[in-house]
Coordinates of N, CA and C in Angstrom, one line a residue:
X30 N 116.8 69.8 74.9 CA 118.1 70.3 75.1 C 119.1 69.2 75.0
X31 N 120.2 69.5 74.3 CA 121.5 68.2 73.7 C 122.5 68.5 75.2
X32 N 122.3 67.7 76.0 CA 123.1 67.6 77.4 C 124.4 67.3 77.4
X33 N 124.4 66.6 76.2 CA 125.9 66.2 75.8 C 126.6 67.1 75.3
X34 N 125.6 67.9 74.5 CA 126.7 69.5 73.8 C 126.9 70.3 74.7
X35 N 126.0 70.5 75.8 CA 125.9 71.8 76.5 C 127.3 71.7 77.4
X36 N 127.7 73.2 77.1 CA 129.0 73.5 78.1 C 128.5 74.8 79.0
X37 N 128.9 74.3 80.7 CA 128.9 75.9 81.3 C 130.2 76.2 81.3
X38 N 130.2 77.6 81.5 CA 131.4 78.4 81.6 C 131.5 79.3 82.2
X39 N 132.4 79.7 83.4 CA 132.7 80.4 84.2 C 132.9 82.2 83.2
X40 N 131.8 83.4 83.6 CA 132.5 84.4 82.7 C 133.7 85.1 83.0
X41 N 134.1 84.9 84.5 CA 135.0 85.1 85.0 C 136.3 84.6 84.5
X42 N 135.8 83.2 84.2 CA 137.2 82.3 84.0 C 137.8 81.6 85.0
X43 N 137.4 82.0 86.2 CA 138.0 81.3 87.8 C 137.1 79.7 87.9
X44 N 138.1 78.7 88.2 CA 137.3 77.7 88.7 C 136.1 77.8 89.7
X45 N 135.6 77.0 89.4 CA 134.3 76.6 90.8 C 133.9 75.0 90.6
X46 N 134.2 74.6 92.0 CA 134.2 73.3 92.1 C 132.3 73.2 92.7
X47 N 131.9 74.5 93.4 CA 130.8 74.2 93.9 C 129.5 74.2 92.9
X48 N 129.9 74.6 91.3 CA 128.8 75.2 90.3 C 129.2 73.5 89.7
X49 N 130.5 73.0 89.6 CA 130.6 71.7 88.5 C 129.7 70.6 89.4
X50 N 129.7 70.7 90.8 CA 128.7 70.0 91.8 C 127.3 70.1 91.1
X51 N 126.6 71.3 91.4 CA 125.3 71.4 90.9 C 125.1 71.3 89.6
X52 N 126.0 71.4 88.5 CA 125.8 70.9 87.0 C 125.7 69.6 86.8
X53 N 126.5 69.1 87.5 CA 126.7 67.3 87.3 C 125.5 66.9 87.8
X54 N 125.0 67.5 88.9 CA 123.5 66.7 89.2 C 122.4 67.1 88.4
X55 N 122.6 68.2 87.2 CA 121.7 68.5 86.0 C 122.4 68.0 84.6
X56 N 123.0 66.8 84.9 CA 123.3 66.1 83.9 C 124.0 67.0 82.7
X57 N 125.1 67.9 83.7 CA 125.5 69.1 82.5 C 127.0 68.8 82.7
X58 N 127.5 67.6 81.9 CA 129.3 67.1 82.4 C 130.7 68.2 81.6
X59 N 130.2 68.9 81.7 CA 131.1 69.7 80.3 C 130.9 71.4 81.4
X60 N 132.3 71.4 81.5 CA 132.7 72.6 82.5 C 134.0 73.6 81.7
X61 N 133.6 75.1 81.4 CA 135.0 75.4 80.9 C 135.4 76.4 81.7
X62 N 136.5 76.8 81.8 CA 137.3 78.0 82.8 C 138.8 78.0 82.5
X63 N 139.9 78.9 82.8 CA 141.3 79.1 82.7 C 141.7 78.0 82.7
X64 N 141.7 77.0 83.4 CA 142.3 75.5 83.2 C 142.1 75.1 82.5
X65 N 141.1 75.1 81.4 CA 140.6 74.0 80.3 C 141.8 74.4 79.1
X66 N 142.4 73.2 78.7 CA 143.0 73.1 77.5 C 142.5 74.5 76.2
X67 N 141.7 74.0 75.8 CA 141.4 75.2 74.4 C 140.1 76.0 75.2
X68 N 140.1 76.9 74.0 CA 139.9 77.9 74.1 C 138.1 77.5 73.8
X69 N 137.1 78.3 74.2 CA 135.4 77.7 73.9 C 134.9 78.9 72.4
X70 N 134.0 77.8 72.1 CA 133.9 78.5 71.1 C 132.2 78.8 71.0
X71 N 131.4 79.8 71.4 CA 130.1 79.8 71.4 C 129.7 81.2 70.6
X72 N 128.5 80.1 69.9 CA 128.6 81.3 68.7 C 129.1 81.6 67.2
X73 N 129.8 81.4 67.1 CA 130.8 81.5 66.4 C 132.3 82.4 67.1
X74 N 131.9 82.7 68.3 CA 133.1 83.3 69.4 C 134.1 82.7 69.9
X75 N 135.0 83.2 69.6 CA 135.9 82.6 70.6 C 136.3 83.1 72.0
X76 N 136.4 82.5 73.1 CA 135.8 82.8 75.0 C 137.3 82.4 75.4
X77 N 137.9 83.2 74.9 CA 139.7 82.9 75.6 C 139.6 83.9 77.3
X78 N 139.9 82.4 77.9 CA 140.3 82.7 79.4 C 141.7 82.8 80.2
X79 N 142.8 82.5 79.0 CA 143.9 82.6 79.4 C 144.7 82.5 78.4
X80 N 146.1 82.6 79.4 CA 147.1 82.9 77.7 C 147.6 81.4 76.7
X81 N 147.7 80.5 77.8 CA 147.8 79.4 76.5 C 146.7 79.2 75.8
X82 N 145.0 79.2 76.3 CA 144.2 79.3 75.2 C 144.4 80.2 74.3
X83 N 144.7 81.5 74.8 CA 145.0 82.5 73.2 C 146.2 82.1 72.5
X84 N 147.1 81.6 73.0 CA 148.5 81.2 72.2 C 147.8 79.7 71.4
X85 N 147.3 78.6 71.9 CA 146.5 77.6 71.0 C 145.8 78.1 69.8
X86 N 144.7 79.2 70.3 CA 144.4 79.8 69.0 C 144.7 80.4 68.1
X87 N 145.7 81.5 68.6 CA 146.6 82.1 67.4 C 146.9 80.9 66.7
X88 N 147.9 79.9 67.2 CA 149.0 79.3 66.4 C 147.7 78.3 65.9
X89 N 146.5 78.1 65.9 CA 145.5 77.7 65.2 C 145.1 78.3 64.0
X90 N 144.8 79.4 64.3 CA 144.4 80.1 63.1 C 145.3 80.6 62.7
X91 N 146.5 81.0 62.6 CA 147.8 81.2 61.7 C 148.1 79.3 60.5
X92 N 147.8 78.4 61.6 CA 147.7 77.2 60.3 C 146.8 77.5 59.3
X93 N 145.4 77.7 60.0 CA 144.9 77.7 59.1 C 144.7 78.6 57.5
X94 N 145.0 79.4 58.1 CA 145.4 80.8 57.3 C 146.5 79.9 56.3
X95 N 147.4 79.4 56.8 CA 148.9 79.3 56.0 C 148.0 77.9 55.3
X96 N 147.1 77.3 55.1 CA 146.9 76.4 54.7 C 146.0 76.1 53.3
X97 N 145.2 77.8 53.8 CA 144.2 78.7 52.9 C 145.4 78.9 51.9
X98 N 146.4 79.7 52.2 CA 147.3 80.4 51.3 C 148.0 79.2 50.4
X99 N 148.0 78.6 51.1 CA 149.2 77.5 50.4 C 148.1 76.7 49.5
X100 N 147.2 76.3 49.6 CA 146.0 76.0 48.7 C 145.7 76.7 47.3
X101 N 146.1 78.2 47.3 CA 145.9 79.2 46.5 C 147.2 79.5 45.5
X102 N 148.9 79.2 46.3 CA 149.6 79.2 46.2 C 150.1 78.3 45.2
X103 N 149.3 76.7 45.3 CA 149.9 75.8 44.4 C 148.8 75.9 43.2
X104 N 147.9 76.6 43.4 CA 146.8 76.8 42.2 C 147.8 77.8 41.0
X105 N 149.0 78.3 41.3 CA 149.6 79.5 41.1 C 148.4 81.0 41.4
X106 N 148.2 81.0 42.0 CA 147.3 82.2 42.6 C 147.9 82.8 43.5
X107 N 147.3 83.9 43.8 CA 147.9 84.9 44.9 C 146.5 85.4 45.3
X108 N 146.8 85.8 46.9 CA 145.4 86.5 47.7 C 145.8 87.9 47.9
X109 N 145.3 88.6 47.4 CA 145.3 90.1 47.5 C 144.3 90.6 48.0
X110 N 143.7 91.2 49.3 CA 142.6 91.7 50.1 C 141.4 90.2 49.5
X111 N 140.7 90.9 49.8 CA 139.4 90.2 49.5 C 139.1 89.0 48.4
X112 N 139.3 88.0 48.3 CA 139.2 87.3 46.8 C 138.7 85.9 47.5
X113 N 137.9 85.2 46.8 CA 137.2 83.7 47.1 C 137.7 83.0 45.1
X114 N 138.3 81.7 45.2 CA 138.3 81.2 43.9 C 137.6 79.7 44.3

């Protein structure tokens, strides 16, 4: 098991100081819940616990989108539904 990757996460989203106790002494340093900065990503999922994580990742993936387009854009191309070039 990669102890360094592994994140728990509250499914609630509510802190717990008494679970980050017993993780830390299973060498598990990586805690996520409503307080954490971004948003977790397991899976390929995204595990939004609050609203500035959801507002981080909108205005994330709206870059990225606008970055995809603009990529396509200076090729002189256009994206109409479904298209890979």
């Amino acid at each position: 098991m990669n102890y360094d990757k592994t994140i728990a996460f509250s499914l609630s989203g509510q802190p717990s100081p008494s679970w980050c106790t017993i993780l830390s002494t299973a060498d598990i340093g990586q805690w996520h819940d409503r307080t954490s900065d971004d948003s977790l990503k397991c899976l390929g999922y995204t595990m939004i616990h609050s609203h500035s994580q959801r507002q981080i990742f909108l205005s994330d993936l709206v870059a990225r989108l606008k970055r995809s387009c603009d990529m396509h854009k200076c090729r002189n191309l256009f994206v109409r539904g479904r298209s890979t070039v």
